[in-house]
PDB file of C-alpha atoms in Angstrom:
ATOM      1  CA  ASP A   1       7.244   7.247  11.275  1.00 87.00           C
ATOM      2  CA  SER A   2       6.948   3.772   9.753  1.00 88.00           C
ATOM      3  CA  GLY A   3      10.612   2.904  10.213  1.00 93.00           C
ATOM      4  CA  VAL A   4      11.103   2.537   6.450  1.00 97.00           C
ATOM      5  CA  THR A   5      13.430   5.073   4.888  1.00 98.00           C
ATOM      6  CA  GLN A   6      13.690   6.038   1.243  1.00 98.00           C
ATOM      7  CA  THR A   7      16.212   8.222  -0.514  1.00 97.00           C
ATOM      8  CA  PRO A   8      16.159  10.568  -2.232  1.00 97.00           C
ATOM      9  CA  LYS A   9      12.858  12.304  -1.473  1.00 97.00           C
ATOM     10  CA  HIS A  10      12.794  14.079  -4.791  1.00 97.00           C
ATOM     11  CA  LEU A  11      14.549  13.358  -8.056  1.00 97.00           C
ATOM     12  CA  ILE A  12      14.400  15.422 -11.230  1.00 97.00           C
ATOM     13  CA  THR A  13      16.048  14.042 -14.320  1.00 98.00           C
ATOM     14  CA  ALA A  14      15.797  14.019 -18.092  1.00 98.00           C
ATOM     15  CA  THR A  15      14.411  11.481 -20.523  1.00 98.00           C
ATOM     16  CA  GLY A  16      16.835   8.706 -21.376  1.00 98.00           C
ATOM     17  CA  GLN A  17      18.644   8.906 -18.060  1.00 98.00           C
ATOM     18  CA  ARG A  18      19.077   6.240 -15.378  1.00 98.00           C
ATOM     19  CA  VAL A  19      18.326   6.648 -11.664  1.00 98.00           C
ATOM     20  CA  THR A  20      18.554   4.522  -8.532  1.00 98.00           C
ATOM     21  CA  LEU A  21      16.081   4.699  -5.697  1.00 98.00           C
ATOM     22  CA  ARG A  22      17.086   3.321  -2.327  1.00 98.00           C
ATOM     23  CA  CYS A  23      15.049   1.781   0.478  1.00 98.00           C
ATOM     24  CA  SER A  24      15.964   0.653   3.979  1.00 98.00           C
ATOM     25  CA  PRO A  25      13.318  -1.605   5.534  1.00 97.00           C
ATOM     26  CA  ARG A  26      12.207  -1.708   9.156  1.00 95.00           C
ATOM     27  CA  SER A  27      14.546  -3.539  11.451  1.00 94.00           C
ATOM     28  CA  GLY A  28      13.736  -7.252  11.330  1.00 91.00           C
ATOM     29  CA  ASP A  29      11.624  -7.127   8.166  1.00 93.00           C
ATOM     30  CA  LEU A  30      12.787  -9.545   5.487  1.00 93.00           C
ATOM     31  CA  SER A  31      10.304  -8.617   2.748  1.00 93.00           C
ATOM     32  CA  VAL A  32      10.641  -5.485   0.663  1.00 96.00           C
ATOM     33  CA  TYR A  33       8.095  -4.314  -1.894  1.00 97.00           C
ATOM     34  CA  TRP A  34       8.204  -1.569  -4.506  1.00 98.00           C
ATOM     35  CA  TYR A  35       5.090   0.263  -5.671  1.00 97.00           C
ATOM     36  CA  GLN A  36       4.559   2.986  -8.248  1.00 97.00           C
ATOM     37  CA  GLN A  37       1.869   5.640  -7.928  1.00 96.00           C
ATOM     38  CA  SER A  38       1.096   7.741 -10.953  1.00 93.00           C
ATOM     39  CA  LEU A  39      -1.891  10.010 -11.508  1.00 83.00           C
ATOM     40  CA  ASP A  40      -3.480   7.821 -14.156  1.00 80.00           C
ATOM     41  CA  GLN A  41      -2.583   4.347 -12.851  1.00 80.00           C
ATOM     42  CA  GLY A  42      -3.009   4.629  -9.115  1.00 88.00           C
ATOM     43  CA  LEU A  43      -0.910   2.527  -6.759  1.00 93.00           C
ATOM     44  CA  GLN A  44       0.623  -0.442  -8.574  1.00 95.00           C
ATOM     45  CA  PHE A  45       2.833  -3.212  -7.272  1.00 95.00           C
ATOM     46  CA  LEU A  46       6.150  -3.555  -9.057  1.00 96.00           C
ATOM     47  CA  ILE A  47       8.253  -6.219  -7.351  1.00 96.00           C
ATOM     48  CA  GLN A  48       8.866  -8.005  -4.052  1.00 95.00           C
ATOM     49  CA  TYR A  49      12.033  -9.371  -2.498  1.00 96.00           C
ATOM     50  CA  TYR A  50      12.323 -11.683   0.457  1.00 93.00           C
ATOM     51  CA  ASN A  51      15.666 -12.065   2.205  1.00 94.00           C
ATOM     52  CA  GLY A  52      17.584 -11.233  -0.945  1.00 95.00           C
ATOM     53  CA  GLU A  53      15.554 -13.319  -3.376  1.00 95.00           C
ATOM     54  CA  GLU A  54      12.952 -12.091  -5.828  1.00 95.00           C
ATOM     55  CA  ARG A  55       9.572 -13.330  -4.598  1.00 93.00           C
ATOM     56  CA  ALA A  56       6.954 -11.771  -6.887  1.00 93.00           C
ATOM     57  CA  LYS A  57       6.751  -9.525  -9.900  1.00 94.00           C
ATOM     58  CA  GLY A  58       3.972  -7.191 -10.847  1.00 93.00           C
ATOM     59  CA  ASN A  59       3.679  -4.595 -13.587  1.00 85.00           C
ATOM     60  CA  ILE A  60       7.368  -3.842 -13.729  1.00 94.00           C
ATOM     61  CA  LEU A  61       8.810  -2.690 -17.033  1.00 95.00           C
ATOM     62  CA  GLU A  62      11.882  -4.371 -18.483  1.00 96.00           C
ATOM     63  CA  ARG A  63      13.676  -1.027 -18.174  1.00 97.00           C
ATOM     64  CA  PHE A  64      13.264  -1.306 -14.400  1.00 97.00           C
ATOM     65  CA  SER A  65      15.179  -3.662 -12.146  1.00 97.00           C
ATOM     66  CA  ALA A  66      15.616  -4.129  -8.432  1.00 97.00           C
ATOM     67  CA  GLN A  67      17.706  -6.009  -5.943  1.00 97.00           C
ATOM     68  CA  GLN A  68      17.895  -6.633  -2.238  1.00 97.00           C
ATOM     69  CA  PHE A  69      21.288  -6.697  -0.607  1.00 97.00           C
ATOM     70  CA  PRO A  70      22.592  -8.864   2.270  1.00 96.00           C
ATOM     71  CA  ASP A  71      21.904  -6.051   4.744  1.00 96.00           C
ATOM     72  CA  LEU A  72      18.292  -6.165   3.417  1.00 96.00           C
ATOM     73  CA  HIS A  73      18.239  -2.704   1.920  1.00 97.00           C
ATOM     74  CA  SER A  74      16.868  -2.576  -1.601  1.00 98.00           C
ATOM     75  CA  GLU A  75      17.451  -0.513  -4.698  1.00 98.00           C
ATOM     76  CA  LEU A  76      15.149   0.119  -7.645  1.00 98.00           C
ATOM     77  CA  ASN A  77      16.933   1.003 -10.858  1.00 98.00           C
ATOM     78  CA  LEU A  78      15.040   2.843 -13.574  1.00 98.00           C
ATOM     79  CA  SER A  79      16.737   3.251 -16.942  1.00 98.00           C
ATOM     80  CA  SER A  80      15.990   4.848 -20.309  1.00 98.00           C
ATOM     81  CA  LEU A  81      13.549   7.058 -18.487  1.00 98.00           C
ATOM     82  CA  GLU A  82      10.440   8.332 -20.241  1.00 97.00           C
ATOM     83  CA  LEU A  83       8.064  11.145 -19.337  1.00 96.00           C
ATOM     84  CA  GLY A  84       5.498   8.552 -18.254  1.00 94.00           C
ATOM     85  CA  ASP A  85       7.826   7.226 -15.567  1.00 96.00           C
ATOM     86  CA  SER A  86       7.207  10.363 -13.532  1.00 97.00           C
ATOM     87  CA  ALA A  87       5.514   9.104 -10.378  1.00 97.00           C
ATOM     88  CA  LEU A  88       5.786   8.516  -6.664  1.00 97.00           C
ATOM     89  CA  TYR A  89       7.730   5.354  -5.892  1.00 98.00           C
ATOM     90  CA  PHE A  90       7.045   3.720  -2.548  1.00 98.00           C
ATOM     91  CA  CYS A  91       8.968   1.046  -0.800  1.00 98.00           C
ATOM     92  CA  ALA A  92       7.316  -1.083   1.866  1.00 97.00           C
ATOM     93  CA  SER A  93       8.558  -3.777   4.192  1.00 95.00           C
ATOM     94  CA  SER A  94       6.925  -6.500   6.230  1.00 91.00           C
ATOM     95  CA  GLY A  95       7.628  -9.560   8.311  1.00 84.00           C
ATOM     96  CA  SER A  96       8.382  -8.632  11.873  1.00 76.00           C
ATOM     97  CA  SER A  97       5.118  -7.115  13.103  1.00 77.00           C
ATOM     98  CA  GLY A  98       3.362 -10.431  13.669  1.00 74.00           C
ATOM     99  CA  VAL A  99       0.547  -9.462  11.313  1.00 78.00           C
ATOM    100  CA  TYR A 100       0.595 -11.115   7.914  1.00 73.00           C
ATOM    101  CA  ASN A 101       0.454  -8.550   5.142  1.00 80.00           C
ATOM    102  CA  GLU A 102       0.875  -5.570   7.423  1.00 89.00           C
ATOM    103  CA  GLN A 103       3.188  -3.601   5.218  1.00 93.00           C
ATOM    104  CA  PHE A 104       4.981  -0.511   6.431  1.00 95.00           C
ATOM    105  CA  PHE A 105       5.460   2.100   3.747  1.00 97.00           C
ATOM    106  CA  GLY A 106       8.217   4.624   3.404  1.00 97.00           C
ATOM    107  CA  PRO A 107       7.609   8.294   2.577  1.00 97.00           C
ATOM    108  CA  GLY A 108       8.244   7.705  -1.115  1.00 97.00           C
ATOM    109  CA  THR A 109      10.539   9.132  -3.775  1.00 98.00           C
ATOM    110  CA  ARG A 110       8.964  11.607  -6.163  1.00 97.00           C
ATOM    111  CA  LEU A 111      10.512  11.176  -9.593  1.00 97.00           C
ATOM    112  CA  THR A 112      10.039  13.844 -12.221  1.00 97.00           C
ATOM    113  CA  VAL A 113      11.264  13.129 -15.736  1.00 97.00           C
ATOM    114  CA  LEU A 114      11.562  16.202 -17.945  1.00 96.00           C
TER     115      LEU A 114
ATOM    116  CA  ASP B   1      -7.763 -11.938  -5.494  1.00 66.00           C
ATOM    117  CA  ALA B   2     -11.356 -10.768  -5.267  1.00 75.00           C
ATOM    118  CA  LYS B   3     -12.491  -7.540  -6.897  1.00 88.00           C
ATOM    119  CA  THR B   4     -13.818  -4.734  -4.720  1.00 93.00           C
ATOM    120  CA  THR B   5     -16.275  -1.878  -5.104  1.00 95.00           C
ATOM    121  CA  GLN B   6     -16.028   1.218  -2.928  1.00 97.00           C
ATOM    122  CA  PRO B   7     -17.793   4.565  -3.224  1.00 97.00           C
ATOM    123  CA  PRO B   8     -15.390   7.101  -4.743  1.00 97.00           C
ATOM    124  CA  SER B   9     -15.949   9.704  -2.058  1.00 97.00           C
ATOM    125  CA  MET B  10     -17.637  10.341   1.286  1.00 97.00           C
ATOM    126  CA  ASP B  11     -17.874  13.222   3.728  1.00 97.00           C
ATOM    127  CA  CYS B  12     -18.090  12.997   7.485  1.00 96.00           C
ATOM    128  CA  ALA B  13     -18.429  15.637  10.190  1.00 97.00           C
ATOM    129  CA  GLU B  14     -15.577  15.863  12.660  1.00 97.00           C
ATOM    130  CA  GLY B  15     -16.332  13.906  15.822  1.00 97.00           C
ATOM    131  CA  ARG B  16     -18.920  11.706  14.136  1.00 97.00           C
ATOM    132  CA  ALA B  17     -18.467   8.093  13.121  1.00 97.00           C
ATOM    133  CA  ALA B  18     -17.287   7.469   9.584  1.00 98.00           C
ATOM    134  CA  ASN B  19     -18.647   4.289   8.028  1.00 98.00           C
ATOM    135  CA  LEU B  20     -16.838   3.220   4.877  1.00 98.00           C
ATOM    136  CA  PRO B  21     -18.405   0.346   2.923  1.00 98.00           C
ATOM    137  CA  CYS B  22     -16.725  -2.145   0.635  1.00 97.00           C
ATOM    138  CA  ASN B  23     -18.308  -4.745  -1.572  1.00 96.00           C
ATOM    139  CA  HIS B  24     -16.228  -7.876  -2.191  1.00 94.00           C
ATOM    140  CA  SER B  25     -18.849 -10.340  -3.383  1.00 90.00           C
ATOM    141  CA  THR B  26     -16.313 -12.617  -5.100  1.00 90.00           C
ATOM    142  CA  ILE B  27     -14.141 -13.069  -2.024  1.00 91.00           C
ATOM    143  CA  SER B  28     -12.968 -16.625  -1.480  1.00 88.00           C
ATOM    144  CA  GLY B  29     -12.973 -18.547   1.757  1.00 87.00           C
ATOM    145  CA  ASN B  30      -9.319 -18.052   2.573  1.00 86.00           C
ATOM    146  CA  GLU B  31      -9.187 -14.325   1.775  1.00 90.00           C
ATOM    147  CA  TYR B  32      -8.978 -11.846   4.574  1.00 92.00           C
ATOM    148  CA  VAL B  33     -10.213  -8.275   4.169  1.00 94.00           C
ATOM    149  CA  TYR B  34      -7.469  -5.730   4.773  1.00 94.00           C
ATOM    150  CA  TRP B  35      -7.964  -1.995   5.065  1.00 97.00           C
ATOM    151  CA  TYR B  36      -5.268   0.555   4.354  1.00 97.00           C
ATOM    152  CA  ARG B  37      -5.413   4.311   4.029  1.00 98.00           C
ATOM    153  CA  GLN B  38      -3.280   6.895   2.296  1.00 97.00           C
ATOM    154  CA  ILE B  39      -3.139  10.424   3.566  1.00 96.00           C
ATOM    155  CA  HIS B  40      -2.332  12.786   0.718  1.00 91.00           C
ATOM    156  CA  SER B  41       0.859  11.604  -1.050  1.00 87.00           C
ATOM    157  CA  GLN B  42       2.148   9.824   2.054  1.00 94.00           C
ATOM    158  CA  GLY B  43       2.862   6.109   2.103  1.00 96.00           C
ATOM    159  CA  PRO B  44      -0.214   3.944   2.723  1.00 96.00           C
ATOM    160  CA  GLN B  45      -0.866   2.860   6.295  1.00 96.00           C
ATOM    161  CA  TYR B  46      -2.305  -0.428   7.553  1.00 95.00           C
ATOM    162  CA  ILE B  47      -5.504  -0.029   9.579  1.00 96.00           C
ATOM    163  CA  ILE B  48      -7.085  -3.393  10.330  1.00 95.00           C
ATOM    164  CA  HIS B  49      -7.947  -6.769   8.848  1.00 93.00           C
ATOM    165  CA  GLY B  50     -10.397  -9.597   9.442  1.00 93.00           C
ATOM    166  CA  LEU B  51     -11.656 -12.901   8.107  1.00 93.00           C
ATOM    167  CA  LYS B  52     -15.248 -13.316   9.276  1.00 91.00           C
ATOM    168  CA  ASN B  53     -15.504 -12.017  12.826  1.00 85.00           C
ATOM    169  CA  ASN B  54     -15.799  -8.350  13.639  1.00 93.00           C
ATOM    170  CA  GLU B  55     -12.498  -6.820  14.649  1.00 95.00           C
ATOM    171  CA  THR B  56     -11.528  -3.744  16.622  1.00 96.00           C
ATOM    172  CA  ASN B  57      -8.224  -2.058  17.315  1.00 95.00           C
ATOM    173  CA  GLU B  58      -7.098   1.343  18.462  1.00 94.00           C
ATOM    174  CA  MET B  59      -7.695   2.856  15.040  1.00 94.00           C
ATOM    175  CA  ALA B  60     -10.950   1.398  13.828  1.00 97.00           C
ATOM    176  CA  SER B  61     -13.566  -1.346  13.834  1.00 98.00           C
ATOM    177  CA  LEU B  62     -14.250  -3.745  10.997  1.00 98.00           C
ATOM    178  CA  ILE B  63     -17.668  -5.278  10.461  1.00 97.00           C
ATOM    179  CA  ILE B  64     -17.859  -8.171   7.985  1.00 96.00           C
ATOM    180  CA  THR B  65     -21.257  -9.481   6.899  1.00 95.00           C
ATOM    181  CA  GLU B  66     -22.074 -13.082   7.634  1.00 93.00           C
ATOM    182  CA  ASP B  67     -21.890 -14.021   3.940  1.00 93.00           C
ATOM    183  CA  ARG B  68     -18.550 -12.137   3.742  1.00 93.00           C
ATOM    184  CA  LYS B  69     -19.630 -10.344   0.583  1.00 94.00           C
ATOM    185  CA  SER B  70     -19.198  -6.911   2.088  1.00 96.00           C
ATOM    186  CA  SER B  71     -17.582  -5.122   4.990  1.00 97.00           C
ATOM    187  CA  THR B  72     -17.657  -1.735   6.685  1.00 98.00           C
ATOM    188  CA  LEU B  73     -14.747   0.107   8.216  1.00 98.00           C
ATOM    189  CA  ILE B  74     -15.809   2.295  11.117  1.00 98.00           C
ATOM    190  CA  LEU B  75     -13.778   5.213  12.429  1.00 98.00           C
ATOM    191  CA  PRO B  76     -15.694   5.908  15.650  1.00 97.00           C
ATOM    192  CA  HIS B  77     -14.801   9.581  16.133  1.00 95.00           C
ATOM    193  CA  ALA B  78     -13.400  10.976  12.912  1.00 97.00           C
ATOM    194  CA  THR B  79     -10.888  13.801  13.100  1.00 97.00           C
ATOM    195  CA  LEU B  80      -9.514  16.088  10.389  1.00 97.00           C
ATOM    196  CA  ARG B  81      -6.389  13.894  10.323  1.00 96.00           C
ATOM    197  CA  ASP B  82      -8.517  10.967   9.137  1.00 97.00           C
ATOM    198  CA  THR B  83      -9.042  12.679   5.778  1.00 98.00           C
ATOM    199  CA  ALA B  84      -7.486  10.167   3.385  1.00 98.00           C
ATOM    200  CA  VAL B  85      -8.156   7.605   0.665  1.00 97.00           C
ATOM    201  CA  TYR B  86      -9.270   4.315   2.218  1.00 98.00           C
ATOM    202  CA  TYR B  87      -8.620   1.026   0.440  1.00 97.00           C
ATOM    203  CA  CYS B  88     -10.316  -2.301   1.033  1.00 97.00           C
ATOM    204  CA  ILE B  89      -8.077  -5.181  -0.102  1.00 94.00           C
ATOM    205  CA  PRO B  90      -9.003  -8.875  -0.040  1.00 92.00           C
ATOM    206  CA  LEU B  91      -5.896 -10.969   0.392  1.00 89.00           C
ATOM    207  CA  SER B  92      -5.216 -14.651   0.872  1.00 84.00           C
ATOM    208  CA  SER B  93      -3.756 -15.796   4.135  1.00 71.00           C
ATOM    209  CA  GLY B  94      -0.304 -17.244   4.343  1.00 68.00           C
ATOM    210  CA  SER B  95       3.012 -15.741   3.450  1.00 63.00           C
ATOM    211  CA  ALA B  96       3.479 -12.070   2.761  1.00 68.00           C
ATOM    212  CA  ARG B  97       1.961 -10.957  -0.505  1.00 82.00           C
ATOM    213  CA  GLN B  98       1.784  -7.822  -2.551  1.00 88.00           C
ATOM    214  CA  LEU B  99      -1.171  -5.487  -2.104  1.00 91.00           C
ATOM    215  CA  THR B 100      -3.520  -4.759  -4.995  1.00 91.00           C
ATOM    216  CA  PHE B 101      -4.942  -1.284  -4.538  1.00 94.00           C
ATOM    217  CA  GLY B 102      -8.202  -0.361  -6.215  1.00 92.00           C
ATOM    218  CA  SER B 103      -9.589   3.143  -6.480  1.00 93.00           C
ATOM    219  CA  GLY B 104     -10.518   3.426  -2.808  1.00 96.00           C
ATOM    220  CA  THR B 105     -12.805   5.936  -1.094  1.00 98.00           C
ATOM    221  CA  GLN B 106     -11.731   9.521  -0.550  1.00 97.00           C
ATOM    222  CA  LEU B 107     -12.966  10.342   2.940  1.00 98.00           C
ATOM    223  CA  THR B 108     -13.128  14.038   3.756  1.00 98.00           C
ATOM    224  CA  VAL B 109     -13.692  14.937   7.393  1.00 98.00           C
ATOM    225  CA  LEU B 110     -15.341  18.346   7.637  1.00 97.00           C
ATOM    226  CA  PRO B 111     -14.881  20.730  10.577  1.00 95.00           C
TER     227      PRO B 111
END
């Protein structure tokens, strides 16, 4: 158990819809990262937040957005969903372990777009 | 960040040492080598990291060549639970940064 929680575990929705994925980081971690893992693209970094502020952006589509709240939990919003958005979405957190770049990953949310 | 080359797959007998190589010939002086693994569809897990000295922890050992162009992750006594995809990731030191995952090596530990 990494200490990072993600909800929901599974999500099935239709094209064109909007969903929100939620992540609670490990206690004491200020950084939250979102990654997408699809069969054809592998694990790809989407976006990072640090203490409520956006820190880095990766290959995140304009249809996707994220935020980190004062209690440090984060949400990833995916809108106008397409079939190709079906993937595993991981959240990770870091900062309190004493090891730079030791990220702790949650169990992921499996999104299926039909 | 430096590019990496890892063999796509390797097998290892249970109880034997698993040696996973990684080539990172373009690594720069301030880049550490991090290793993560992902057991099927679970979130990736940090294993170990190093700069130029060999490192060991409770999970594994990391051997980095003197020229730092390659490294080897060693799992001393592989078990079936070590079956996973292993990723070698060069990463600059300093503040927390996103991980760039390549294709990794699928290690299969055989009974």
